[in-house]
mmCIF file of C-alpha atoms in Angstrom:
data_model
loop_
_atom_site.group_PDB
_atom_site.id
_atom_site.type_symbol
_atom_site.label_atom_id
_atom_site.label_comp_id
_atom_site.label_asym_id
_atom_site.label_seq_id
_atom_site.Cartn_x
_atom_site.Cartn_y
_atom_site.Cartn_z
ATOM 1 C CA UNK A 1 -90.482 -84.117 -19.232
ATOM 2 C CA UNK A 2 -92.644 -85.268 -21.868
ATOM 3 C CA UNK A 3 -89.725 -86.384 -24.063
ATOM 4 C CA UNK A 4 -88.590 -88.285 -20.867
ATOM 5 C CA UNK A 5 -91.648 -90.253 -20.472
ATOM 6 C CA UNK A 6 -91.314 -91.302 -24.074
ATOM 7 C CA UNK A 7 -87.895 -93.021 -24.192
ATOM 8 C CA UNK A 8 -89.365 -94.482 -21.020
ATOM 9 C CA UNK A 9 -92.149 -95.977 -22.468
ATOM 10 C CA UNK A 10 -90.106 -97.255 -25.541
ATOM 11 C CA UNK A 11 -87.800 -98.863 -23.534
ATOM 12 C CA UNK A 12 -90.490 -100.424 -21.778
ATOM 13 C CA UNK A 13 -91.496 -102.017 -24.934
ATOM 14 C CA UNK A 14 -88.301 -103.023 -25.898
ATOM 15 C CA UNK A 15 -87.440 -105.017 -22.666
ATOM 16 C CA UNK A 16 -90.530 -105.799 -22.081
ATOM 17 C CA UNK A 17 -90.534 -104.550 -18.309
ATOM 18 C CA UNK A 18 -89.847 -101.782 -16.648
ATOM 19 C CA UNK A 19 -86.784 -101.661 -15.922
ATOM 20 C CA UNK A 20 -87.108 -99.125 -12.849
ATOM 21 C CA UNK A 21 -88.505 -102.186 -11.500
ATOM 22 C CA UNK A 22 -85.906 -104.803 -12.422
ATOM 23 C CA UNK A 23 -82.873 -105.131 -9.623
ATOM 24 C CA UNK A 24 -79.609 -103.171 -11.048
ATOM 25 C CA UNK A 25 -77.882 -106.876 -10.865
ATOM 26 C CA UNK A 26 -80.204 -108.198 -12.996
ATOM 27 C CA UNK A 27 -80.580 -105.106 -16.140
ATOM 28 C CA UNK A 28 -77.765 -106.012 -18.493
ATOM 29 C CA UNK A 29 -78.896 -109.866 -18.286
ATOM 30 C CA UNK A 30 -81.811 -108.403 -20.571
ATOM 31 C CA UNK A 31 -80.567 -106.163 -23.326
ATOM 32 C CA UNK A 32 -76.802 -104.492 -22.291
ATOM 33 C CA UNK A 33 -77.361 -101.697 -24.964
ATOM 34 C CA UNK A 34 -80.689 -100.889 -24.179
ATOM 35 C CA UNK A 35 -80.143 -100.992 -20.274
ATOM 36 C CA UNK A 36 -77.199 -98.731 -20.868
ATOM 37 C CA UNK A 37 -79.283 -96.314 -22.529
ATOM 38 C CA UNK A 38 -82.154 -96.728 -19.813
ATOM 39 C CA UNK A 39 -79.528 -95.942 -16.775
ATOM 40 C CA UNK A 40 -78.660 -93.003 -19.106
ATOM 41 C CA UNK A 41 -82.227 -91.520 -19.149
ATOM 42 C CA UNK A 42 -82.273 -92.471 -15.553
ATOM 43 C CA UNK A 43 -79.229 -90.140 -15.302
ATOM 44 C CA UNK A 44 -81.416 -87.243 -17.306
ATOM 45 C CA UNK A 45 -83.662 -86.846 -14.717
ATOM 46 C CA UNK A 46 -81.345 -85.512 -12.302
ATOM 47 C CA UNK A 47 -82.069 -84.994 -8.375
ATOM 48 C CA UNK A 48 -82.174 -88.264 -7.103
ATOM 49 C CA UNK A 49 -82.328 -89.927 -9.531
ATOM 50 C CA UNK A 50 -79.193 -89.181 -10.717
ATOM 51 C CA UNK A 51 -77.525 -91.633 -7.926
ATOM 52 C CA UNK A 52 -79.314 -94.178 -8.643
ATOM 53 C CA UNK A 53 -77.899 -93.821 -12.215
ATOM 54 C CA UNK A 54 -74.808 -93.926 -11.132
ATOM 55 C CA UNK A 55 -75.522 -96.839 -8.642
ATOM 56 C CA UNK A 56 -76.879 -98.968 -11.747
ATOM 57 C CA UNK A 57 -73.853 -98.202 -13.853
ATOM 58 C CA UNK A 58 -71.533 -99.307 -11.222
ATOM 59 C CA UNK A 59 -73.334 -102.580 -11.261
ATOM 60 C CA UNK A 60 -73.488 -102.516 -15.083
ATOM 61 C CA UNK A 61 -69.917 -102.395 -15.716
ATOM 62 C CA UNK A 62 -68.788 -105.327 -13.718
ATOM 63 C CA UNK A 63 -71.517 -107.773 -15.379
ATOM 64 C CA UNK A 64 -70.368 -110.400 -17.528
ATOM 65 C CA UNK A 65 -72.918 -109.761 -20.352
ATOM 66 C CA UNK A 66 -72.354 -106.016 -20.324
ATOM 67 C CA UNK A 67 -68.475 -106.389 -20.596
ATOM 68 C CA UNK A 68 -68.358 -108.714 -23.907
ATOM 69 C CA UNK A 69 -69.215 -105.664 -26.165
ATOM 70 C CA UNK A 70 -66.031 -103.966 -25.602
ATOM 71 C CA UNK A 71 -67.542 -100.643 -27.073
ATOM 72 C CA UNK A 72 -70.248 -100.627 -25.249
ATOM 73 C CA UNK A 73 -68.217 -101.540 -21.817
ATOM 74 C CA UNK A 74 -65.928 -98.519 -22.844
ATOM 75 C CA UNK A 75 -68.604 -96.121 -23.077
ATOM 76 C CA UNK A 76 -69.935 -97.043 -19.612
ATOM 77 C CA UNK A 77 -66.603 -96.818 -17.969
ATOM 78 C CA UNK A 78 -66.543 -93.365 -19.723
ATOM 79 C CA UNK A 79 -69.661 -93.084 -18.981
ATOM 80 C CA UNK A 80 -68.859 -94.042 -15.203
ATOM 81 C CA UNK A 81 -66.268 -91.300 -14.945
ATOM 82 C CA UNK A 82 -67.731 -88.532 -15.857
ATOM 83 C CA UNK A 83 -70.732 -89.018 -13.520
ATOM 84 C CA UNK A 84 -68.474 -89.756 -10.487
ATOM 85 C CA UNK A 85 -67.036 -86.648 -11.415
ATOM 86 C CA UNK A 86 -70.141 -84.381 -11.885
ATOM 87 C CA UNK A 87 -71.284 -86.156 -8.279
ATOM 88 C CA UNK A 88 -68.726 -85.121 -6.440
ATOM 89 C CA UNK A 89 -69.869 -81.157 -8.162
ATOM 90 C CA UNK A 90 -73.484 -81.955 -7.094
ATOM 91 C CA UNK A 91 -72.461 -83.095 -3.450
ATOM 92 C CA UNK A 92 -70.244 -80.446 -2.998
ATOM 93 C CA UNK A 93 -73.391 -77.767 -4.279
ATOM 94 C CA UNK A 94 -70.703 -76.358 -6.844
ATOM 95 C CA UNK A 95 -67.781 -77.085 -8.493
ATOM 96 C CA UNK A 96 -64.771 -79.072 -6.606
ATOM 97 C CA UNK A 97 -61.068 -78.761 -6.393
ATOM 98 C CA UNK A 98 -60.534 -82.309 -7.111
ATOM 99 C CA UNK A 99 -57.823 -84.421 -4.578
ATOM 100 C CA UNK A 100 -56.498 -87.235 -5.214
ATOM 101 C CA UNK A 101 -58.282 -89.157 -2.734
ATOM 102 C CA UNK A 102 -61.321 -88.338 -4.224
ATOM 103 C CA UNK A 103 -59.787 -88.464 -7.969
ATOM 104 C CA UNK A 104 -58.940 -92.421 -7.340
ATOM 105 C CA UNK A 105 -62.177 -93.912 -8.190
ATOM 106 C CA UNK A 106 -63.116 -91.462 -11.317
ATOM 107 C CA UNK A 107 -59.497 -92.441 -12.804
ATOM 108 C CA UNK A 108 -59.518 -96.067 -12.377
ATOM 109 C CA UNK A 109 -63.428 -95.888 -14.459
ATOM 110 C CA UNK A 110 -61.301 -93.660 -17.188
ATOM 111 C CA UNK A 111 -58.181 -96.074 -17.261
ATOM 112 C CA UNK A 112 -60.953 -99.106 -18.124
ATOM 113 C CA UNK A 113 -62.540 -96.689 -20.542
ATOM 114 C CA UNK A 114 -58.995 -96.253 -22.139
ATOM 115 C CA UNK A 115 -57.757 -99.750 -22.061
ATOM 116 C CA UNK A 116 -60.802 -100.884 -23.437
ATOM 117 C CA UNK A 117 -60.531 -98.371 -26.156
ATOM 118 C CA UNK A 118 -57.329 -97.248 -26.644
ATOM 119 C CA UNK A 119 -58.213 -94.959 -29.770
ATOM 120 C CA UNK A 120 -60.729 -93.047 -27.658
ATOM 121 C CA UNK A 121 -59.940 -89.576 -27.670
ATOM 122 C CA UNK A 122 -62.741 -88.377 -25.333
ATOM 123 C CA UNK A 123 -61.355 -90.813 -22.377
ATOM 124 C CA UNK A 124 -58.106 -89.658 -23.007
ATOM 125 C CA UNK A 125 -58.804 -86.426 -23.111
ATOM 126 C CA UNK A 126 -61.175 -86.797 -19.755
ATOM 127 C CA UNK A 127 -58.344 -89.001 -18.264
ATOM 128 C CA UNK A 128 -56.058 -86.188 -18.609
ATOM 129 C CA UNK A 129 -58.663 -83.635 -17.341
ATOM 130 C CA UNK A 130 -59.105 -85.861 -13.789
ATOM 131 C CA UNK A 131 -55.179 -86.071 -13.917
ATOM 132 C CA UNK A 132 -54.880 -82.138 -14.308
ATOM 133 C CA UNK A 133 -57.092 -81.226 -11.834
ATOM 134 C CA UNK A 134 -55.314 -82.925 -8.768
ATOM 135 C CA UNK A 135 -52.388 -81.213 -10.366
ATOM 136 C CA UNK A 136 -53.458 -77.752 -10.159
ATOM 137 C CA UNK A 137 -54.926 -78.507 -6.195
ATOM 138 C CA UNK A 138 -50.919 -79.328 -5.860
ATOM 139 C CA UNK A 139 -51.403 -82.908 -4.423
ATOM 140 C CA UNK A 140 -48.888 -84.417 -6.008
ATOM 141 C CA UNK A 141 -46.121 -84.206 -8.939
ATOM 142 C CA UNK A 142 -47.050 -87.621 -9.733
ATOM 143 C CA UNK A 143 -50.135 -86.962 -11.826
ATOM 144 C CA UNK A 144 -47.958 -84.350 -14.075
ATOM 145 C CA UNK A 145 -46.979 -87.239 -16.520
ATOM 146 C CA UNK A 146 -49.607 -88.971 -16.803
ATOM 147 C CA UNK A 147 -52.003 -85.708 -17.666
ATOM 148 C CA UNK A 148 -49.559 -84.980 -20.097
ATOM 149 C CA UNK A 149 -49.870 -88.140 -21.618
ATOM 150 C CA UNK A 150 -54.033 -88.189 -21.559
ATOM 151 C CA UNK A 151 -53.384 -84.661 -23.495
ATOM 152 C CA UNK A 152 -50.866 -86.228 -26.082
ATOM 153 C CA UNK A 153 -53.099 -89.133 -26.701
ATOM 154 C CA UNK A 154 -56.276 -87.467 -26.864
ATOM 155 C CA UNK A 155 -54.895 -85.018 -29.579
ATOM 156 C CA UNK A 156 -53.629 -87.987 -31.292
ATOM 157 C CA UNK A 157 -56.858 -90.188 -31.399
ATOM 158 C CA UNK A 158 -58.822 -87.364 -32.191
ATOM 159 C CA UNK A 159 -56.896 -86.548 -35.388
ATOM 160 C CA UNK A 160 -57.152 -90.133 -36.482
ATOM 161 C CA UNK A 161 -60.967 -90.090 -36.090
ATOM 162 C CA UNK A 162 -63.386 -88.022 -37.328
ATOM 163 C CA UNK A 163 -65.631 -85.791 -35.199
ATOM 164 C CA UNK A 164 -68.751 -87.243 -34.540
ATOM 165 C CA UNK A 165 -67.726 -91.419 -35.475
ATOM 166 C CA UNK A 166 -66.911 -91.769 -31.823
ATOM 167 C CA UNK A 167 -70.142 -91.896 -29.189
#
C-alpha cells in the first residue's frame, strides 16, 4: 500500500496532474509511457480498480499518440490481453474454461501485440496459450494450427533474445 501511494505520487509529479482525475481519452495526450505505467499501477490495486485499468487501456491503445511508439503500443496490446484474460478469471470467481466467444476479444489484443512485434516471444507464447485453451474446451479444430504456431514462434523468438531484454 505504501509502495502504491509512492509511484502515485511520482507520477503525479511527472504529469503534473493526477491522472485518476484526467478522462481515459485524454491520458496518453500527456506522456504515453508514463500513462501506460500509471493504468498499470491502476491495475495493481486490484478490486475495482482493476476495470477501470482495463477500461483506460482499451482507450490507450487506440490513441494516436500512444500507437507511434510501436514498443510501447505492443506492450499494451500484450498488456490488453492478458488482463481481458485474468477478467474473465475474476468475473467468473475462479479460473475459466475459455470459449471461443469469449477468447475473440483477448486474441485480436494478442494478434496487435504480435504484429506489432513480431519477435515477441511472450505474445506468442500468450497467443498460443488463448489459442490452446479453446482447444482443450473442444470448440473448434480451427484454433489447433494456429496454437501450434504461437508455440513454434514463441520458442523461436525466445531463443533469439535473451531473457530479461524483452519487457
Amino acid at each position: 500500500s505504501g509502495r502504491g501511494a509512492l509511484a502515485h505520487k511520482i507520477l503525479v509529479d511527472v504529469l503534473g496532474t493526477d491522472p485518476a482525475l484526467v478522462p481515459p481519452h485524454e491520458l496518453p495526450a500527456m506522456q504515453p509511457a508514463v500513462c501506460f505505467a500509471f493504468v498499470k499501477q491502476l491495475w495493481e490495486r486490484g478490486g475495482d480498480a482493476q476495470r477501470e485499468a482495463l477500461e483506460r487501456l482499451r482507450g490507450f491503445v487506440l490513441e494516436p499518440l500512444a500507437v507511434q511508439d510501436h514498443d510501447l503500443a505492443a506492450k499494451a496490446w500484450l498488456k490488453l490481453g492478458q488482463w481481458q484474460r485474468a477478467m474473465l478469471d475474476a468475473d467468473a470467481q475462479g479460473a475459466v474454461l475459455l470459449e471461443a466467444r469469449a477468447a475473440a476479444p483477448i486474441l485480436q489484443s494478442l494478434q496487435k501485440a504480435t504484429e506489432l512485434t513480431p519477435a515477441s516471444y511472450k505474445a506468442w507464447h500468450l497467443w498460443a496459450m488463448i489459442n490452446f485453451e479453446v482447444v482443450a474446451q473442444n470448440d473448434g479444430a480451427r484454433y489447433v494450427v494456429p496454437a501450434v504456431r504461437g508455440f513454434s514462434r514463441s520458442i523461436v523468438q525466445y531463443k533469439l533474445v535473451r531473457p530479461g531484454d524483452e519487457q
